Structure formats: structure tokens, C-alpha cells
């Protein structure tokens, strides 16, 4: 067989989300609210814009030097590697996956639109998928929890949060964020809660789970108290760290991705419950992002079984670990969908999905989910689908009523 | 209850192009009964699939071709190397990477997933597709 076959495989894709738009129309997404609690932009394209928001000092000098290191085009992308670290990976499976927002023709940069590119891109994806509100998160910055210089996480995150809340989010009230907390510095994390917590565009706070800090340490008590007082949720956003000693023996991206995104949240959730944080901060809503669903019944069974034998090791608990988990919130993506309908049904029941599960796409990352991953589940009622797709998040984030008729706005590029 | 002659749903035949336009490995996306369909020429034969991936509905017919990835193990059970079988083309959905055998439309890991096929006919050097 001629290898020319493969050179003919590049086709121009007019709109990578046109099939998503058809799904949205077929399923009537214009008729009810859809909230995406986890989607991303690529802030690494914008370091030249973000660095000016840094406070004066050696960290700003460092970041400035990375951005303007004698380079002209692509300065921000080049700087990103030095600022946030390079994550080893094979997200696109050797080029098989074509991700809008990355591999896609950059027509949006040529568009006659005064809004920031990331706002335009996000709204385009939301309209095509049928989403009313999206919670926007950064991408490479999710690795900053492993930065050996604690002040690097603090100073970059502070600048990013100021840029995000002062420049991007005021451009459209459909895009929200959960503020990146520099969790390796609890005092700075508290300052962030105080600086950004009252903004309408801030619907909560986010800790990237890739780090080696114990969430139950007393240093965090003031942070949790402050967040609890605000009445906004705290989220742990999973990721993978291929340098984690135990996980470093995994030789394929499929392996580190499958385990890394679950184990990072498993560790924090275990510490959270066993050390009685739900009892110490009973009004603090906690949300676990991007670990899929299969880990939830696993954790419930595992922790309950151990707790029954070793109750004295968790003296603050007044009920089973699984019961605390049923009080927590979880995002959907990446849902395990392969021949799993029965397992999903059991999972939904165990975790009280109709009241605790929140739809998330993770768009435009490679394993993103569409709203149909929830809407097409045969075991969920129409009412429960709508709660998972939007109602639960609307309640948690105190979002206003009103569906946006988003499909009419959906465009090709 | 209404009476009358039962109607047979006529499937519309769509002109895809002339055979001369189709090089080995080329494809066209056409609309058939309101749905987008990918028409491929592979190993000298025409195949047509609905442009909807069985995973999440992605535009699979707009994906790239990749050779089948192979692994070679010797008699002693040692992994010698991984490679590519260029004689076995996979059509890969650009959304999430689900891989289908271009010749059959079946998912390469689980043949219970198969892309919806359309019928291709050739008449006087022209290529047509219908449901």
C-alpha cells in the first residue's frame, strides 16, 4: 500500500463542532440551562499580556526576561515553558486528535472583534455545544503546584487572576472562573480569597491537585474559613504528574493519564475526609474536578470498609466516608462511557448524581465531553439530566435564571 | 385511521463526482438526506460512512488516516519493537481518536461499533451514494 494514502489524509474541517451543534439542536438545549463547570483556555499564549500585571520585583524581572528574551513572534509560547515548566505528554496521540483552539486554523485572530481572542474562542465553543455559562480555567498553569519556587506560583497566579478578572471576564458575563489559589503558600492563598472573592465573575476557588501539600494542615484553616464565609465552593482540579515517583514507572501516556487524573484527587479527598474537614467546615462546599466518575464508588467502598475496622483513626467523623462524599460535588468529565451503562447507573445512585453531579466539558482538551454524554443516558430522567447539565451548578454558583438561546448565535469560522 | 397507498420512502441518490476525480485515498463529504456522509476510495473500492462517530458523534469522516500500530514480540516473549502497518489504514475521529478500519468501518478495538454505511454505485464513470 502506498504511503501516499496517508499524505492525503489532511482535510479542511470547516467547523470542528458542527456535529456538536446538531446534537444541541436535536436535543433542544435552547430550552434549558447548561453550565460547563470546567473548560479551558491556553493562557500560555498570553504571557506577554499577563506579565505586566505582576508586582514589581525579581519574579517580574524573571518573567519579563522569559517573554522578551530576544524573541519576536511566539514570545508568550516560548516563555511559557520557562515559567510553568514543560509537561511531557502525547495529548494528540501522535497527531490523530485535532483540537479546536490549538490545531485549528486561527481564523479568530483575524476576526474583526474587539474582545480578547480567548473570549471569542470560548463563546464560539459554548454556542456550538449549547452551553449558557462556562467556568474558565488555565492550562499549563495547572502544573504550577509542582514549581520548586513557591513565589513563582504565587506571583504568576496573582498576575493571571488580575488579568483574567480585569481584562477577559468583564467582556462577557457568560464566562466565569474559580480563582487559582497558590496553595503552596497558605497566607497568599488567603490574600487571594480576600482580593478576588467578592467579584461576580468569581464563582469559587480552585486548587490544582498536582502538588505534595496536605490539605488537612492547620495552615489552611483560615483559607477554608474565609471561603466558607463567602459561601462560594472550593474545587480541586485534577491533573497528572509524570514525575511522581510511583507513577514514573508508567511508560505510556494512556497509563499516566488514566491514573494521574484520579490518584491526584484520591489523595486529597482521602485526607479531606479522614481528617474530618467536612465536620470542621460544615458549610464549605467542595467540588472535585476532572477525575471522571468510576473513582467515586471505588473510594466510597474502600474508605467505608477501612473506616469500619479503624474508626478510632478518624475520630472527627460522625458518619461514613461515603456519606460525606454524598455531600460533595463532582464534575462529570471524562465520563467512562464504554459499555458501562449499568455501572454508571449504580454510580449515579451511590453519589446522588441528580443533586451532586455537575456537567463539565474540559473543552478544548483532548478528552472533552459534550452535554450529550449526560443527555443520552437512558437511566436518567429528563428532570435529572437538566439538573446535572445546569441546575445543580446554577444553585451552587448562584447563577441567574435565563436561558440564552445560544444556538442562534452559533457560527462557523 | 387513514387509508391509501402505502408510500415507500424514496432514498435520494446523490452525485458525488466523476471517477476520474477520485485518486486512491481521496474522499469527499456530501450531503445525503440531510446528513453528511464521507465517500472514500480505498484499495480501489468506494466506501461511504455517515460522518458521525459512535463515541460522542464527532466528524469521523473528516479525520486523518493513520497506519495500524503494531508490536513485535519474539519467541522468548520479549517486546522487540513497535511499528506501523501501512497496509492497514485506520480512519481516526478528530474529536477523541476513536480508530476505525477504513475498509470496514469497524472500530479497531471493538468491532461491535461500526460506522453506518451508505451504498456507493458507479454509473457511466460517475460516483453516486445513497442510503
Short mmCIF file of C-alpha atoms in Angstrom, two decimals:
data_model
loop_
_atom_site.label_atom_id
_atom_site.label_comp_id
_atom_site.label_asym_id
_atom_site.label_seq_id
_atom_site.Cartn_x
_atom_site.Cartn_y
_atom_site.Cartn_z
CA UNK A 1 0.00 0.00 0.00
CA UNK A 2 1.32 3.39 -0.98
CA UNK A 3 2.25 5.69 1.83
CA UNK A 4 0.78 8.50 -0.25
CA UNK A 5 -2.53 7.38 1.16
CA UNK A 6 -1.55 8.96 4.45
CA UNK A 7 -0.35 12.21 2.93
CA UNK A 8 -3.85 12.64 1.54
CA UNK A 9 -5.43 12.42 4.93
CA UNK A 10 -5.44 16.09 5.81
CA UNK A 11 -8.83 17.54 5.08
CA UNK A 12 -10.04 21.03 5.74
CA UNK A 13 -12.51 20.96 8.62
CA UNK A 14 -14.95 23.83 8.22
CA UNK A 15 -16.22 23.72 11.79
CA UNK A 16 -14.95 21.03 14.14
CA UNK A 17 -18.02 21.48 16.33
CA UNK A 18 -20.74 21.37 13.65
CA UNK A 19 -21.76 17.88 14.82
CA UNK A 20 -21.96 19.24 18.37
CA UNK A 21 -24.28 21.98 17.17
CA UNK A 22 -26.52 19.40 15.50
CA UNK A 23 -26.67 17.43 18.75
CA UNK A 24 -27.61 20.58 20.63
CA UNK A 25 -30.43 21.34 18.19
CA UNK A 26 -31.72 17.74 18.16
CA UNK A 27 -31.83 17.59 21.94
CA UNK A 28 -33.36 21.01 22.48
CA UNK A 29 -30.57 22.59 24.51
CA UNK A 30 -32.02 26.03 23.81
CA UNK A 31 -34.88 25.17 26.14
CA UNK A 32 -32.90 24.73 29.35
CA UNK A 33 -29.82 25.99 31.14
CA UNK A 34 -26.47 24.27 30.58
CA UNK A 35 -23.47 25.13 32.73
CA UNK A 36 -19.99 23.83 31.94
CA UNK A 37 -18.06 23.84 35.23
CA UNK A 38 -14.68 23.10 33.67
CA UNK A 39 -13.39 24.43 30.35
CA UNK A 40 -10.02 25.87 29.48
CA UNK A 41 -8.14 28.49 27.60
CA UNK A 42 -4.46 28.49 26.71
CA UNK A 43 -3.05 31.25 28.89
CA UNK A 44 0.42 30.32 27.61
CA UNK A 45 -0.42 32.36 24.51
CA UNK A 46 -0.86 35.43 26.65
CA UNK A 47 2.12 35.75 28.96
CA UNK A 48 3.15 38.97 27.27
CA UNK A 49 -0.22 40.36 28.40
CA UNK A 50 -0.15 38.78 31.85
CA UNK A 51 3.39 39.68 32.96
CA UNK A 52 2.60 43.43 33.19
CA UNK A 53 0.08 42.50 35.90
CA UNK A 54 2.89 41.11 38.09
CA UNK A 55 4.05 43.09 41.09
CA UNK A 56 7.48 44.71 40.79
CA UNK A 57 10.40 42.63 41.98
CA UNK A 58 12.68 39.80 40.97
CA UNK A 59 9.85 37.48 39.91
CA UNK A 60 8.59 40.06 37.45
CA UNK A 61 12.14 40.59 36.17
CA UNK A 62 12.43 36.84 35.69
CA UNK A 63 9.10 36.52 33.90
CA UNK A 64 9.71 39.62 31.80
CA UNK A 65 13.06 38.25 30.70
CA UNK A 66 11.44 34.99 29.58
CA UNK A 67 8.85 36.79 27.47
CA UNK A 68 11.24 39.25 25.88
CA UNK A 69 14.28 37.03 25.56
CA UNK A 70 15.29 38.43 22.19
CA UNK A 71 12.34 36.76 20.56
CA UNK A 72 9.79 38.36 18.30
CA UNK A 73 6.91 36.11 17.26
CA UNK A 74 5.62 33.48 19.66
CA UNK A 75 7.20 35.19 22.65
CA UNK A 76 4.50 34.08 25.07
CA UNK A 77 4.54 30.46 23.96
CA UNK A 78 8.31 30.33 24.32
CA UNK A 79 8.12 31.95 27.73
CA UNK A 80 5.52 29.50 28.97
CA UNK A 81 7.98 26.62 29.06
CA UNK A 82 10.31 28.55 31.33
CA UNK A 83 7.55 29.97 33.52
CA UNK A 84 5.30 26.98 34.16
CA UNK A 85 7.51 24.07 33.16
CA UNK A 86 7.18 21.73 30.21
CA UNK A 87 4.79 18.85 30.69
CA UNK A 88 5.83 15.69 28.91
CA UNK A 89 2.94 14.10 27.09
CA UNK A 90 1.24 12.86 23.94
CA UNK A 91 -2.13 14.54 24.18
CA UNK A 92 -2.98 14.24 20.47
CA UNK A 93 -1.98 10.56 20.12
CA UNK A 94 0.67 11.27 17.53
CA UNK A 95 -1.47 13.79 15.66
CA UNK A 96 -4.65 11.74 15.46
CA UNK A 97 -6.72 14.16 17.54
CA UNK A 98 -7.32 17.58 16.01
CA UNK A 99 -8.14 20.02 18.74
CA UNK A 100 -10.03 23.20 18.10
CA UNK A 101 -8.24 26.02 19.78
CA UNK A 102 -4.86 24.51 19.07
CA UNK A 103 -4.53 22.76 15.72
CA UNK A 104 -7.44 24.72 14.35
CA UNK A 105 -6.94 27.46 11.78
CA UNK A 106 -6.55 30.65 13.72
CA UNK A 107 -9.32 32.46 11.93
CA UNK A 108 -10.43 34.05 15.16
CA UNK A 109 -7.26 36.09 15.33
CA UNK A 110 -8.21 37.61 12.01
CA UNK A 111 -11.78 38.28 13.00
CA UNK A 112 -12.94 41.84 13.38
CA UNK A 113 -13.75 41.59 17.06
CA UNK A 114 -12.55 43.86 19.84
CA UNK A 115 -12.90 41.21 22.50
CA UNK A 116 -9.96 39.07 23.58
CA UNK A 117 -9.29 36.00 21.39
CA UNK A 118 -9.85 33.66 24.32
CA UNK A 119 -13.28 35.17 24.99
CA UNK A 120 -14.25 34.83 21.33
CA UNK A 121 -13.00 31.24 21.17
CA UNK A 122 -14.78 30.27 24.36
CA UNK A 123 -18.10 31.79 23.30
CA UNK A 124 -17.83 30.12 19.90
CA UNK A 125 -17.40 26.71 21.54
CA UNK A 126 -20.16 27.38 24.09
CA UNK A 127 -22.64 28.41 21.39
CA UNK A 128 -21.86 25.37 19.24
CA UNK A 129 -22.17 22.99 22.18
CA UNK A 130 -25.27 24.68 23.62
CA UNK A 131 -23.68 25.94 26.83
CA UNK A 132 -25.03 29.01 28.69
CA UNK A 133 -22.29 29.52 31.29
CA UNK A 134 -18.71 28.27 31.42
CA UNK A 135 -16.15 28.26 34.21
CA UNK A 136 -12.83 29.07 32.55
CA UNK A 137 -9.54 27.65 33.80
CA UNK A 138 -5.95 27.99 32.60
CA UNK A 139 -4.00 25.09 31.06
CA UNK A 140 -0.20 24.85 31.63
CA UNK A 141 -0.58 26.76 34.89
CA UNK A 142 -2.17 23.64 36.35
CA UNK A 143 1.42 22.39 36.71
CA UNK A 144 2.47 25.29 38.92
CA UNK A 145 1.71 23.32 42.06
CA UNK A 146 4.97 21.47 41.47
CA UNK A 147 7.09 24.59 40.91
CA UNK A 148 10.04 24.42 43.31
CA UNK A 149 9.92 28.18 43.81
CA UNK A 150 6.79 28.82 45.85
CA UNK A 151 6.92 32.53 44.99
CA UNK A 152 6.72 31.63 41.29
CA UNK A 153 3.30 30.03 41.78
CA UNK A 154 2.17 32.98 43.90
CA UNK A 155 3.36 35.78 41.64
CA UNK A 156 2.29 34.22 38.35
CA UNK A 157 -1.11 33.19 39.72
CA UNK A 158 -1.73 36.65 41.17
CA UNK A 159 -0.95 38.28 37.82
CA UNK A 160 -3.04 35.72 35.94
CA UNK A 161 -6.03 36.23 38.24
CA UNK A 162 -5.82 40.02 37.91
CA UNK A 163 -5.54 39.81 34.13
CA UNK A 164 -8.36 37.29 33.91
CA UNK A 165 -10.76 39.21 36.15
CA UNK A 166 -9.88 42.70 34.88
CA UNK A 167 -9.46 42.07 31.15
CA UNK A 168 -11.17 38.86 29.99
CA UNK A 169 -14.14 38.19 32.25
CA UNK A 170 -15.69 41.69 32.10
CA UNK A 171 -16.08 41.14 28.34
CA UNK A 172 -18.92 38.63 28.72
CA UNK A 173 -20.88 37.59 31.79
CA UNK A 174 -21.39 34.05 30.45
CA UNK A 175 -17.76 33.25 31.31
CA UNK A 176 -16.85 32.79 34.98
CA UNK A 177 -13.85 31.44 36.83
CA UNK A 178 -12.85 29.76 40.06
CA UNK A 179 -9.81 31.67 41.25
CA UNK A 180 -6.48 29.83 41.04
CA UNK A 181 -5.19 29.54 44.63
CA UNK A 182 -1.40 29.36 45.21
CA UNK A 183 -1.87 26.51 47.63
CA UNK A 184 1.83 26.05 48.40
CA UNK A 185 1.64 29.39 50.25
CA UNK A 186 -1.42 29.35 52.56
CA UNK A 187 -1.04 33.03 53.51
CA UNK A 188 -1.02 34.06 49.86
CA UNK A 189 -4.00 31.80 49.22
CA UNK A 190 -5.91 33.67 51.91
CA UNK A 191 -4.93 37.00 50.34
CA UNK A 192 -6.31 35.77 47.01
CA UNK A 193 -9.62 34.84 48.62
CA UNK A 194 -9.83 38.34 50.08
CA UNK A 195 -8.76 40.12 46.88
CA UNK A 196 -10.94 38.26 44.36
CA UNK A 197 -13.66 36.58 46.39
CA UNK A 198 -16.34 39.24 46.09
CA UNK A 199 -16.28 39.55 42.30
CA UNK A 200 -19.42 38.40 40.46
CA UNK A 201 -17.26 36.71 37.83
CA UNK A 202 -15.64 34.58 40.55
CA UNK A 203 -17.91 31.63 41.37
CA UNK A 204 -15.40 29.85 43.61
CA UNK A 205 -11.78 28.89 44.15
CA UNK A 206 -9.60 26.23 42.58
CA UNK A 207 -6.61 24.26 43.79
CA UNK A 208 -4.66 22.31 41.21
CA UNK A 209 -4.37 18.83 42.67
CA UNK A 210 -0.88 18.13 41.37
CA UNK A 211 1.20 19.06 44.39
CA UNK A 212 2.50 17.47 47.57
CA UNK A 213 0.77 19.53 50.25
CA UNK A 214 -1.52 18.03 52.87
CA UNK A 215 -4.94 19.61 52.53
CA UNK A 216 -5.70 18.98 56.21
CA UNK A 217 -2.75 21.03 57.51
CA UNK A 218 -3.84 23.63 60.06
CA UNK A 219 -2.20 26.34 57.94
CA UNK A 220 -5.18 26.07 55.60
CA UNK A 221 -7.84 26.56 58.27
CA UNK A 222 -8.00 30.36 57.73
CA UNK A 223 -8.31 29.81 53.96
CA UNK A 224 -11.17 27.35 54.33
CA UNK A 225 -12.89 29.59 56.88
CA UNK A 226 -12.72 32.57 54.58
CA UNK A 227 -14.07 30.62 51.62
CA UNK A 228 -16.82 29.14 53.77
CA UNK A 229 -17.80 32.63 54.94
CA UNK A 230 -18.06 33.81 51.33
CA UNK A 231 -20.43 30.96 50.51
CA UNK A 232 -18.54 30.02 47.37
CA UNK A 233 -17.22 26.49 46.66
CA UNK A 234 -13.67 25.19 46.74
CA UNK A 235 -12.64 22.95 43.84
CA UNK A 236 -9.76 20.55 43.42
CA UNK A 237 -8.81 20.26 39.76
CA UNK A 238 -7.01 17.02 38.88
CA UNK A 239 -4.08 16.69 36.51
CA UNK A 240 -1.17 14.31 36.05
CA UNK A 241 2.42 14.47 37.17
CA UNK A 242 4.59 12.02 35.31
CA UNK A 243 7.44 12.73 37.71
CA UNK A 244 5.50 11.41 40.70
CA UNK A 245 7.80 8.58 41.86
CA UNK A 246 5.22 5.82 41.89
CA UNK A 247 3.67 6.91 38.59
CA UNK A 248 7.01 7.45 36.86
CA UNK A 249 7.16 3.75 36.04
CA UNK A 250 4.16 4.11 33.69
CA UNK A 251 5.52 4.10 30.14
CA UNK A 252 2.56 5.31 28.08
CA UNK A 253 0.52 8.48 28.07
CA UNK A 254 -2.69 6.41 28.25
CA UNK A 255 -1.44 5.00 31.54
CA UNK A 256 -0.32 8.20 33.25
CA UNK A 257 -3.46 9.95 32.07
CA UNK A 258 -5.77 7.19 33.32
CA UNK A 259 -4.15 7.02 36.76
CA UNK A 260 -2.73 10.51 37.26
CA UNK A 261 -6.05 12.29 36.93
CA UNK A 262 -7.66 10.06 39.51
CA UNK A 263 -4.90 9.48 42.05
CA UNK A 264 -4.17 13.20 42.42
CA UNK A 265 -7.72 13.76 43.65
CA UNK A 266 -7.88 10.45 45.54
CA UNK A 267 -5.08 11.53 47.86
CA UNK A 268 -6.65 14.90 48.65
CA UNK A 269 -10.16 13.51 49.08
CA UNK A 270 -8.87 10.83 51.45
CA UNK A 271 -7.06 13.40 53.60
CA UNK A 272 -10.06 15.71 53.43
CA UNK A 273 -12.47 13.14 54.81
CA UNK A 274 -10.31 11.12 57.20
CA UNK A 275 -9.11 14.30 58.92
CA UNK A 276 -12.66 15.47 59.44
CA UNK A 277 -12.63 18.61 57.30
CA UNK A 278 -16.33 18.21 56.44
CA UNK A 279 -17.02 18.45 60.20
CA UNK A 280 -14.58 21.34 60.75
CA UNK A 281 -16.00 23.35 57.84
CA UNK A 282 -19.55 22.05 57.55
CA UNK A 283 -20.79 24.83 55.29
CA UNK A 284 -17.88 24.71 52.85
CA UNK A 285 -18.95 23.22 49.51
CA UNK A 286 -16.23 21.09 47.91
CA UNK A 287 -16.09 20.18 44.23
CA UNK A 288 -13.84 17.53 42.65
CA UNK A 289 -12.99 18.24 39.02
CA UNK A 290 -11.78 16.06 36.14
CA UNK A 291 -11.37 12.63 37.63
CA UNK A 292 -14.34 11.06 35.85
CA UNK A 293 -16.89 9.02 37.78
CA UNK A 294 -15.52 5.48 38.24
CA UNK A 295 -13.28 6.51 41.15
CA UNK A 296 -16.26 7.65 43.21
CA UNK A 297 -17.79 4.23 44.01
CA UNK A 298 -14.27 2.86 44.44
CA UNK A 299 -13.45 5.48 47.06
CA UNK A 300 -16.79 5.07 48.82
CA UNK A 301 -16.36 1.31 49.14
CA UNK A 302 -12.69 1.44 50.05
CA UNK A 303 -12.91 4.18 52.69
CA UNK A 304 -16.08 2.82 54.29
CA UNK A 305 -14.60 -0.66 54.60
CA UNK A 306 -11.43 0.63 56.26
CA UNK A 307 -13.30 3.08 58.46
CA UNK A 308 -15.47 0.30 59.93
CA UNK A 309 -12.31 -1.50 61.04
CA UNK A 310 -10.26 1.52 62.08
CA UNK A 311 -12.87 4.01 63.33
CA UNK A 312 -10.55 5.31 66.04
CA UNK A 313 -8.16 6.69 63.44
CA UNK A 314 -10.78 9.14 62.21
CA UNK A 315 -12.28 10.46 65.44
CA UNK A 316 -13.89 13.54 63.91
CA UNK A 317 -16.18 11.56 61.66
CA UNK A 318 -19.84 11.29 62.62
CA UNK A 319 -20.87 9.20 59.64
CA UNK A 320 -19.38 7.01 56.95
CA UNK A 321 -16.86 8.43 54.47
CA UNK A 322 -19.29 7.63 51.65
CA UNK A 323 -21.91 9.78 53.33
CA UNK A 324 -19.53 12.72 53.37
CA UNK A 325 -18.83 12.07 49.71
CA UNK A 326 -22.56 12.24 49.01
CA UNK A 327 -22.45 15.80 50.38
CA UNK A 328 -19.69 16.79 47.93
CA UNK A 329 -19.93 17.87 44.31
CA UNK A 330 -18.25 16.16 41.38
CA UNK A 331 -17.77 17.16 37.75
CA UNK A 332 -18.61 14.66 35.02
CA UNK A 333 -15.69 14.62 32.62
CA UNK A 334 -14.05 12.38 31.50
CA UNK A 335 -17.01 10.04 31.78
CA UNK A 336 -16.21 6.36 31.38
CA UNK A 337 -18.61 5.53 28.56
CA UNK A 338 -17.53 2.24 27.02
CA UNK A 339 -20.25 -0.41 27.61
CA UNK A 340 -20.70 0.93 31.16
CA UNK A 341 -24.38 1.81 31.36
CA UNK A 342 -25.11 -0.42 34.34
CA UNK A 343 -22.03 0.75 36.24
CA UNK A 344 -22.97 4.36 35.51
CA UNK A 345 -26.47 3.81 36.84
CA UNK A 346 -25.08 2.42 40.11
CA UNK A 347 -22.58 5.28 40.31
CA UNK A 348 -25.31 7.88 39.83
CA UNK A 349 -27.31 6.31 42.64
CA UNK A 350 -24.36 5.97 45.03
CA UNK A 351 -23.21 9.58 44.62
CA UNK A 352 -26.70 11.17 44.49
CA UNK A 353 -25.90 12.38 40.98
CA UNK A 354 -29.22 14.18 40.43
CA UNK A 355 -28.22 16.63 43.18
CA UNK A 356 -24.41 16.46 43.28
CA UNK A 357 -23.12 15.90 39.76
CA UNK A 358 -22.16 18.87 37.58
CA UNK A 359 -21.61 18.70 33.83
CA UNK A 360 -18.13 19.62 32.61
CA UNK A 361 -16.67 19.51 29.11
CA UNK A 362 -12.97 20.20 29.69
CA UNK A 363 -13.08 21.68 26.20
CA UNK A 364 -10.79 22.07 24.27
CA UNK A 365 -8.59 19.45 25.91
CA UNK A 366 -8.23 16.17 24.06
CA UNK A 367 -10.74 14.10 26.07
CA UNK A 368 -13.51 16.69 26.22
CA UNK A 369 -17.12 15.64 26.74
CA UNK A 370 -20.23 17.12 25.16
CA UNK A 371 -23.52 17.66 27.03
CA UNK A 372 -24.85 14.56 25.23
CA UNK A 373 -22.68 12.40 27.49
CA UNK A 374 -25.27 13.20 30.16
CA UNK A 375 -28.32 13.89 28.00
CA UNK A 376 -28.13 10.49 26.26
CA UNK A 377 -28.02 8.38 29.45
CA UNK A 378 -31.09 6.14 29.33
CA UNK A 379 -31.27 5.72 33.12
CA UNK A 380 -31.66 9.42 33.93
CA UNK A 381 -34.99 11.24 33.89
CA UNK A 382 -35.36 14.43 31.86
CA UNK A 383 -35.51 16.40 35.11
CA UNK A 384 -32.32 14.81 36.43
CA UNK A 385 -30.49 15.38 33.14
CA UNK A 386 -31.32 19.06 33.34
CA UNK A 387 -30.16 19.29 36.94
CA UNK A 388 -26.82 17.66 36.13
CA UNK A 389 -26.36 19.71 32.97
CA UNK A 390 -27.14 23.03 34.59
CA UNK A 391 -29.49 23.18 37.56
CA UNK A 392 -27.06 21.90 40.16
CA UNK A 393 -24.33 24.31 39.05
CA UNK A 394 -26.80 27.19 38.90
CA UNK A 395 -27.67 26.52 42.53
CA UNK A 396 -24.07 26.01 43.68
CA UNK A 397 -22.74 29.08 41.84
CA UNK A 398 -25.88 31.19 42.42
CA UNK A 399 -26.17 31.94 38.71
CA UNK A 400 -29.15 33.94 37.43
CA UNK A 401 -32.09 32.34 35.68
CA UNK A 402 -32.49 32.68 31.98
CA UNK A 403 -31.54 30.50 29.06
CA UNK A 404 -29.55 32.32 26.40
CA UNK A 405 -30.87 30.80 23.18
CA UNK A 406 -27.27 30.09 22.43
CA UNK A 407 -27.75 28.02 19.28
CA UNK A 408 -28.93 31.01 17.27
CA UNK A 409 -25.56 32.63 17.96
CA UNK A 410 -23.51 29.62 16.91
CA UNK A 411 -21.32 30.34 13.92
CA UNK A 412 -18.69 28.69 11.79
CA UNK A 413 -15.39 30.36 11.39
CA UNK B 1 -57.23 5.83 10.53
CA UNK B 2 -56.28 6.91 7.06
CA UNK B 3 -56.29 4.69 4.04
CA UNK B 4 -54.40 4.87 0.81
CA UNK B 5 -51.42 3.56 -0.97
CA UNK B 6 -48.50 2.89 1.34
CA UNK B 7 -45.64 5.14 0.42
CA UNK B 8 -42.15 3.84 0.07
CA UNK B 9 -39.54 6.22 1.40
CA UNK B 10 -37.51 7.03 -1.66
CA UNK B 11 -33.81 7.21 -0.87
CA UNK B 12 -32.22 10.00 -2.71
CA UNK B 13 -29.21 9.17 -4.83
CA UNK B 14 -26.57 11.85 -4.64
CA UNK B 15 -23.98 12.55 -7.29
CA UNK B 16 -20.55 12.59 -5.64
CA UNK B 17 -18.35 13.29 -8.68
CA UNK B 18 -16.66 11.61 -11.56
CA UNK B 19 -14.44 8.59 -11.02
CA UNK B 20 -11.58 10.50 -12.56
CA UNK B 21 -11.60 12.87 -9.60
CA UNK B 22 -11.03 10.06 -7.11
CA UNK B 23 -7.40 9.22 -6.50
CA UNK B 24 -6.62 6.34 -4.21
CA UNK B 25 -7.11 7.62 -0.66
CA UNK B 26 -9.13 10.67 -1.62
CA UNK B 27 -12.51 11.43 -0.15
CA UNK B 28 -15.48 13.71 -0.46
CA UNK B 29 -18.03 14.79 2.11
CA UNK B 30 -21.51 15.04 0.59
CA UNK B 31 -24.99 15.54 1.98
CA UNK B 32 -27.41 12.62 1.71
CA UNK B 33 -30.96 13.01 3.04
CA UNK B 34 -29.79 15.93 5.19
CA UNK B 35 -26.87 14.01 6.71
CA UNK B 36 -23.17 14.45 5.96
CA UNK B 37 -21.57 11.35 4.50
CA UNK B 38 -17.92 10.67 3.73
CA UNK B 39 -17.17 8.85 0.46
CA UNK B 40 -13.72 7.24 0.33
CA UNK B 41 -11.71 5.47 -2.35
CA UNK B 42 -9.50 2.91 -0.68
CA UNK B 43 -7.85 -0.12 -2.28
CA UNK B 44 -9.59 0.76 -5.49
CA UNK B 45 -13.06 0.44 -3.97
CA UNK B 46 -15.52 3.05 -2.82
CA UNK B 47 -16.88 3.14 0.69
CA UNK B 48 -19.24 5.59 2.31
CA UNK B 49 -19.88 6.21 6.01
CA UNK B 50 -22.08 8.55 7.99
CA UNK B 51 -19.94 11.40 9.35
CA UNK B 52 -20.88 10.61 12.96
CA UNK B 53 -18.50 8.82 15.33
CA UNK B 54 -20.08 6.18 17.57
CA UNK B 55 -18.35 7.61 20.61
CA UNK B 56 -19.68 11.15 21.01
CA UNK B 57 -20.83 11.93 17.48
CA UNK B 58 -17.64 13.54 16.16
CA UNK B 59 -16.95 14.23 12.47
CA UNK B 60 -15.11 10.95 11.94
CA UNK B 61 -15.08 11.19 8.14
CA UNK B 62 -13.08 14.42 8.41
CA UNK B 63 -10.37 12.67 10.42
CA UNK B 64 -6.91 11.66 9.31
CA UNK B 65 -5.75 8.23 8.17
CA UNK B 66 -3.14 6.50 10.26
CA UNK B 67 -1.46 3.14 9.70
CA UNK B 68 -2.26 0.39 12.20
CA UNK B 69 0.23 0.44 15.07
CA UNK B 70 1.95 -2.92 15.52
CA UNK B 71 4.09 -4.54 18.19
CA UNK B 72 6.59 -7.31 17.60
CA UNK B 73 7.28 -9.91 20.28
CA UNK B 74 9.93 -12.61 19.82
CA UNK B 75 9.66 -16.28 20.71
CA UNK B 76 11.06 -15.57 24.15
CA UNK B 77 8.25 -13.14 24.94
CA UNK B 78 10.43 -10.06 24.67
CA UNK B 79 8.97 -6.94 23.09
CA UNK B 80 11.24 -6.17 20.14
CA UNK B 81 9.69 -3.00 18.76
CA UNK B 82 6.56 -1.12 17.86
CA UNK B 83 5.92 -0.16 14.27
CA UNK B 84 3.37 0.80 11.65
CA UNK B 85 1.46 -1.41 9.22
CA UNK B 86 0.89 0.81 6.22
CA UNK B 87 -1.25 -1.86 4.57
CA UNK B 88 -3.96 -1.35 7.16
CA UNK B 89 -5.40 2.15 7.17
CA UNK B 90 -7.34 3.50 10.09
CA UNK B 91 -9.73 6.41 9.89
CA UNK B 92 -9.36 8.35 13.15
CA UNK B 93 -12.06 10.59 14.58
CA UNK B 94 -10.55 14.04 15.09
CA UNK B 95 -12.53 14.66 18.29
CA UNK B 96 -11.22 11.89 20.57
CA UNK B 97 -9.20 9.48 18.48
CA UNK B 98 -11.58 6.55 18.03
CA UNK B 99 -9.98 4.48 15.23
CA UNK B 100 -11.96 2.64 12.55
CA UNK B 101 -10.73 0.27 9.87
CA UNK B 102 -11.13 2.33 6.70
CA UNK B 103 -12.02 -0.84 4.75
CA UNK B 104 -14.87 -1.99 7.01
CA UNK B 105 -15.92 0.96 9.18
CA UNK B 106 -15.48 -1.16 12.31
CA UNK B 107 -13.74 0.13 15.42
CA UNK B 108 -10.33 -1.49 15.51
CA UNK B 109 -10.56 -2.44 19.19
CA UNK B 110 -14.24 -3.43 19.36
CA UNK B 111 -15.98 -4.43 16.13
CA UNK B 112 -19.39 -4.15 17.79
CA UNK B 113 -19.01 -0.47 16.96
CA UNK B 114 -19.32 0.02 13.19
CA UNK B 115 -19.89 3.25 11.31
CA UNK B 116 -23.20 3.49 9.47
CA UNK B 117 -22.59 2.51 5.85
CA UNK B 118 -24.04 4.03 2.69
CA UNK B 119 -24.23 2.40 -0.72
CA UNK B 120 -21.94 3.63 -3.48
CA UNK B 121 -22.71 2.94 -7.13
CA UNK B 122 -20.80 3.76 -10.30
CA UNK B 123 -22.66 4.65 -13.46
CA UNK B 124 -21.06 5.88 -16.68
CA UNK B 125 -17.93 6.92 -14.84
CA UNK B 126 -19.81 8.84 -12.17
CA UNK B 127 -19.92 8.05 -8.45
CA UNK B 128 -23.24 8.10 -6.59
CA UNK B 129 -24.10 7.49 -2.96
CA UNK B 130 -27.38 6.66 -1.26
CA UNK B 131 -28.67 5.27 1.98
#
